[in-house]
Tab-separated table of C-alpha atoms in Angstrom:
chain	number	residue	atom	x	y	z
Q	1	ASN	CA	87.100	104.053	104.557
Q	2	ALA	CA	88.623	100.688	105.589
Q	3	GLY	CA	91.866	101.361	103.678
Q	4	VAL	CA	93.757	98.113	102.941
Q	5	THR	CA	92.329	94.950	104.521
Q	6	GLN	CA	94.359	91.766	104.761
Q	7	THR	CA	93.178	88.400	105.850
Q	8	PRO	CA	94.086	86.233	107.699
Q	9	LYS	CA	96.200	88.035	110.281
Q	10	PHE	CA	97.921	84.796	111.354
Q	11	GLN	CA	98.393	81.488	109.621
Q	12	VAL	CA	100.366	78.302	110.184
Q	13	LEU	CA	100.905	76.027	107.292
Q	14	LYS	CA	102.672	72.709	106.797
Q	15	THR	CA	105.373	72.406	104.227
Q	16	GLY	CA	103.807	71.673	100.825
Q	17	GLN	CA	100.397	73.171	101.603
Q	18	SER	CA	99.025	75.970	99.437
Q	19	MET	CA	97.017	79.005	100.560
Q	20	THR	CA	95.822	82.390	99.454
Q	21	LEU	CA	96.459	85.591	101.349
Q	22	GLN	CA	93.655	88.040	100.705
Q	23	CYS	CA	94.045	91.831	100.137
Q	24	ALA	CA	91.377	94.359	99.387
Q	25	GLN	CA	91.394	98.129	99.178
Q	26	ASP	CA	88.559	100.574	98.965
Q	27	MET	CA	90.448	103.707	97.817
Q	28	ASN	CA	90.215	103.018	94.111
Q	29	HIS	CA	94.061	102.864	93.959
Q	30	GLU	CA	95.540	101.532	90.690
Q	31	TYR	CA	98.885	100.444	92.155
Q	32	MET	CA	98.967	97.426	94.520
Q	33	SER	CA	101.974	95.513	95.776
Q	34	TRP	CA	102.881	92.599	98.000
Q	35	TYR	CA	105.935	92.808	100.248
Q	36	ARG	CA	107.412	90.363	102.676
Q	37	GLN	CA	109.327	91.435	105.735
Q	38	ASP	CA	111.999	89.351	107.420
Q	39	PRO	CA	114.080	90.466	110.431
Q	40	GLY	CA	116.940	92.757	109.410
Q	41	MET	CA	116.009	92.747	105.699
Q	42	GLY	CA	113.412	95.455	105.322
Q	43	LEU	CA	110.548	94.875	102.962
Q	44	ARG	CA	111.087	92.957	99.726
Q	45	LEU	CA	108.754	93.292	96.757
Q	46	ILE	CA	107.173	90.010	95.674
Q	47	HIS	CA	104.666	91.021	92.995
Q	48	TYR	CA	102.956	94.160	91.955
Q	49	SER	CA	100.086	95.383	89.797
Q	50	VAL	CA	99.545	98.722	88.035
Q	51	GLY	CA	95.894	98.095	87.394
Q	52	ALA	CA	93.221	95.483	86.908
Q	53	GLY	CA	94.434	92.677	84.662
Q	54	ILE	CA	98.087	93.749	84.891
Q	55	THR	CA	100.578	92.065	87.220
Q	56	ASP	CA	104.369	91.662	87.209
Q	57	GLN	CA	107.212	90.238	89.250
Q	58	GLY	CA	109.160	92.028	91.874
Q	59	GLU	CA	112.479	91.196	93.635
Q	60	VAL	CA	111.463	87.829	95.110
Q	61	PRO	CA	108.598	86.289	93.098
Q	62	ASN	CA	109.496	82.603	93.185
Q	63	GLY	CA	106.888	80.427	94.872
Q	64	TYR	CA	104.169	83.024	94.681
Q	65	ASN	CA	101.417	83.891	92.191
Q	66	VAL	CA	99.081	86.883	91.978
Q	67	SER	CA	96.082	87.940	89.978
Q	68	ARG	CA	94.210	91.204	89.702
Q	69	SER	CA	90.731	90.697	88.327
Q	70	THR	CA	89.298	93.868	89.954
Q	71	THR	CA	90.759	97.182	91.090
Q	72	GLU	CA	89.891	96.332	94.681
Q	73	ASP	CA	91.390	92.850	95.136
Q	74	PHE	CA	94.941	91.555	94.851
Q	75	PRO	CA	95.284	87.996	96.328
Q	76	LEU	CA	98.694	86.338	96.810
Q	77	ARG	CA	98.913	82.581	96.352
Q	78	LEU	CA	101.577	80.413	97.926
Q	79	LEU	CA	101.813	77.418	95.595
Q	80	SER	CA	103.664	74.905	97.822
Q	81	ALA	CA	104.693	76.428	101.155
Q	82	ALA	CA	108.277	76.107	102.301
Q	83	PRO	CA	109.862	77.076	105.648
Q	84	SER	CA	111.799	79.868	103.825
Q	85	GLN	CA	108.401	81.543	103.263
Q	86	THR	CA	107.911	82.116	106.961
Q	87	SER	CA	107.569	85.839	107.097
Q	88	VAL	CA	105.264	88.796	107.620
Q	89	TYR	CA	103.404	89.692	104.445
Q	90	PHE	CA	102.145	93.156	103.728
Q	91	CYS	CA	99.832	94.288	100.956
Q	92	ALA	CA	99.949	97.976	99.985
Q	93	SER	CA	98.188	100.310	97.583
Q	94	ARG	CA	98.751	103.782	96.271
Q	95	GLU	CA	97.254	106.139	93.763
Q	96	THR	CA	98.975	106.910	90.471
Q	97	GLY	CA	101.187	109.996	91.000
Q	98	GLY	CA	100.633	112.372	93.852
Q	99	ASN	CA	103.129	111.759	96.690
Q	100	TYR	CA	103.522	108.100	95.771
Q	101	GLY	CA	102.884	107.107	99.368
Q	102	TYR	CA	101.734	103.552	99.959
Q	103	THR	CA	98.983	102.646	102.386
Q	104	PHE	CA	99.787	99.294	103.957
Q	105	GLY	CA	97.529	96.646	105.334
Q	106	SER	CA	98.045	95.348	108.854
Q	107	GLY	CA	99.942	92.318	107.621
Q	108	THR	CA	99.700	88.505	107.672
Q	109	ARG	CA	102.084	86.620	109.934
Q	110	LEU	CA	102.787	83.288	108.232
Q	111	THR	CA	104.639	80.373	109.758
Q	112	VAL	CA	105.526	77.327	107.696
Q	113	VAL	CA	106.444	74.248	109.676
S	1	GLY	CA	119.636	96.736	90.284
S	2	GLN	CA	118.698	98.811	93.313
S	3	SER	CA	120.183	98.771	96.820
S	4	LEU	CA	119.992	100.995	99.872
S	5	GLU	CA	122.078	101.390	103.030
S	6	GLN	CA	120.941	102.742	106.379
S	7	PRO	CA	122.450	102.522	109.866
S	8	SER	CA	120.931	99.604	111.748
S	9	GLU	CA	120.372	101.494	115.030
S	10	VAL	CA	120.238	105.012	116.317
S	11	THR	CA	119.758	106.150	119.913
S	12	ALA	CA	118.739	109.626	121.131
S	13	VAL	CA	117.229	111.288	124.106
S	14	GLU	CA	113.743	112.888	124.370
S	15	GLY	CA	113.690	116.427	123.038
S	16	ALA	CA	116.805	115.952	120.931
S	17	ILE	CA	117.242	115.991	117.107
S	18	VAL	CA	118.281	112.902	115.203
S	19	GLN	CA	119.268	112.343	111.585
S	20	ILE	CA	118.808	108.998	109.843
S	21	ASN	CA	120.881	108.655	106.712
S	22	CYS	CA	120.178	106.650	103.544
S	23	THR	CA	122.418	106.051	100.595
S	24	TYR	CA	121.129	104.297	97.482
S	25	GLN	CA	122.183	102.810	94.166
S	26	THR	CA	119.562	102.538	91.412
S	27	SER	CA	119.129	102.320	87.711
S	28	GLY	CA	117.336	105.541	87.057
S	29	PHE	CA	115.895	107.597	89.883
S	30	TYR	CA	112.460	109.020	90.393
S	31	GLY	CA	112.235	109.610	94.153
S	32	LEU	CA	112.965	108.626	97.760
S	33	SER	CA	110.397	107.870	100.370
S	34	TRP	CA	110.510	107.436	104.127
S	35	TYR	CA	108.283	105.157	106.239
S	36	GLN	CA	107.865	104.649	109.984
S	37	GLN	CA	107.011	101.306	111.492
S	38	HIS	CA	106.279	100.610	115.145
S	39	ASP	CA	106.851	97.074	116.504
S	40	GLY	CA	104.140	94.769	115.382
S	41	GLY	CA	102.557	97.380	113.130
S	42	ALA	CA	102.383	98.279	109.521
S	43	PRO	CA	104.683	100.816	107.778
S	44	THR	CA	103.188	104.296	107.524
S	45	PHE	CA	104.169	106.801	104.872
S	46	LEU	CA	106.147	109.918	106.073
S	47	SER	CA	107.542	111.682	103.026
S	48	TYR	CA	108.573	111.600	99.377
S	49	ASN	CA	111.390	113.587	97.749
S	50	ALA	CA	111.740	113.734	93.989
S	51	LEU	CA	113.909	116.905	93.839
S	52	ASP	CA	116.932	118.058	95.710
S	53	GLY	CA	116.452	119.872	98.946
S	54	LEU	CA	114.618	119.779	102.242
S	55	GLU	CA	110.878	118.996	102.695
S	56	GLU	CA	109.400	119.792	106.120
S	57	THR	CA	106.292	118.227	107.606
S	58	GLY	CA	105.848	119.187	111.204
S	59	ARG	CA	108.631	117.726	113.404
S	60	PHE	CA	109.868	115.568	110.538
S	61	SER	CA	111.938	116.740	107.557
S	62	SER	CA	113.430	114.792	104.644
S	63	PHE	CA	116.367	115.800	102.535
S	64	LEU	CA	117.556	114.567	99.146
S	65	SER	CA	120.755	115.039	97.152
S	66	ARG	CA	120.451	113.220	93.855
S	67	SER	CA	124.056	113.959	92.818
S	68	ASP	CA	125.266	112.199	95.965
S	69	SER	CA	122.548	109.432	95.882
S	70	TYR	CA	121.913	110.358	99.458
S	71	GLY	CA	118.994	111.334	101.612
S	72	TYR	CA	118.162	111.702	105.285
S	73	LEU	CA	115.201	111.893	107.629
S	74	LEU	CA	115.474	114.558	110.376
S	75	LEU	CA	113.340	114.190	113.486
S	76	GLN	CA	113.142	117.134	115.810
S	77	GLU	CA	111.878	117.469	119.402
S	78	LEU	CA	111.993	113.686	119.763
S	79	GLN	CA	109.237	112.036	121.745
S	80	MET	CA	109.049	108.556	123.205
S	81	LYS	CA	106.438	107.631	120.608
S	82	ASP	CA	109.038	108.215	117.879
S	83	SER	CA	110.781	105.002	118.943
S	84	ALA	CA	110.234	102.879	115.833
S	85	SER	CA	111.999	101.570	112.770
S	86	TYR	CA	112.419	103.945	109.821
S	87	PHE	CA	112.785	102.777	106.272
S	88	CYS	CA	113.979	104.625	103.203
S	89	ALA	CA	112.648	103.345	99.841
S	90	VAL	CA	113.845	104.333	96.357
S	91	ARG	CA	111.711	104.518	93.254
S	92	GLY	CA	113.692	103.661	90.138
S	93	VAL	CA	113.111	102.310	86.679
S	94	ASN	CA	112.810	98.662	87.814
S	95	TYR	CA	109.615	96.890	88.827
S	96	GLY	CA	107.267	99.333	87.162
S	97	GLN	CA	108.832	102.274	88.954
S	98	ASN	CA	107.899	100.628	92.183
S	99	PHE	CA	109.718	101.120	95.500
S	100	VAL	CA	112.650	99.077	96.831
S	101	PHE	CA	113.140	99.385	100.553
S	102	GLY	CA	116.225	99.693	102.674
S	103	PRO	CA	116.938	97.437	105.633
S	104	GLY	CA	115.637	99.991	108.135
S	105	THR	CA	117.007	101.934	111.117
S	106	ARG	CA	115.734	101.223	114.588
S	107	LEU	CA	115.443	104.428	116.563
S	108	SER	CA	115.331	104.271	120.357
S	109	VAL	CA	114.328	107.369	122.241
S	110	LEU	CA	115.469	107.441	125.829
S	111	PRO	CA	113.875	109.532	128.556
């Protein structure tokens, strides 16, 4: 099992550029979420999905879009990058019920200049 | 909304016991989780409490008091490798019963 795979690991964007952060899981988990982590602020929920075809907004959704066409994939799109989006982005997945524990990907470190 | 508070830093010596506290405010409550994160790494799941009381998993234990909106993570027989950041996360009615994370507590274990 690969778990949760995120690509790329590092990315530098110029202000105004767009890009997609990829996330894939092979555990057949229904729940998937995107979090961003900034120093001293913990992890903040951007968007989440409770299953294929179903997505919704989290705490800080502005400037981001998501889609969930398959159970495995949950890409995060930055529409027009801004310096405020410089952060570490984590994708996570979990099964429905059980101990509700998330499995996190290794993260994408994004810098917007 | 949902909000959580944790101490920003805790320091302890190898072999000691340390408690990391978490207080939360949430609209509806389903459970409280704890995660560990080493520098440069991804968060890893430690525990989940839905009911009051203490849950033990090896050297780590997690406690919940729903009436006090309070929980803590207890680490026993501290080892150098326990130096990391620890996050509590509350599962409430918002965001599809998803988790909102606290700001994290940085634990430093000294020799």
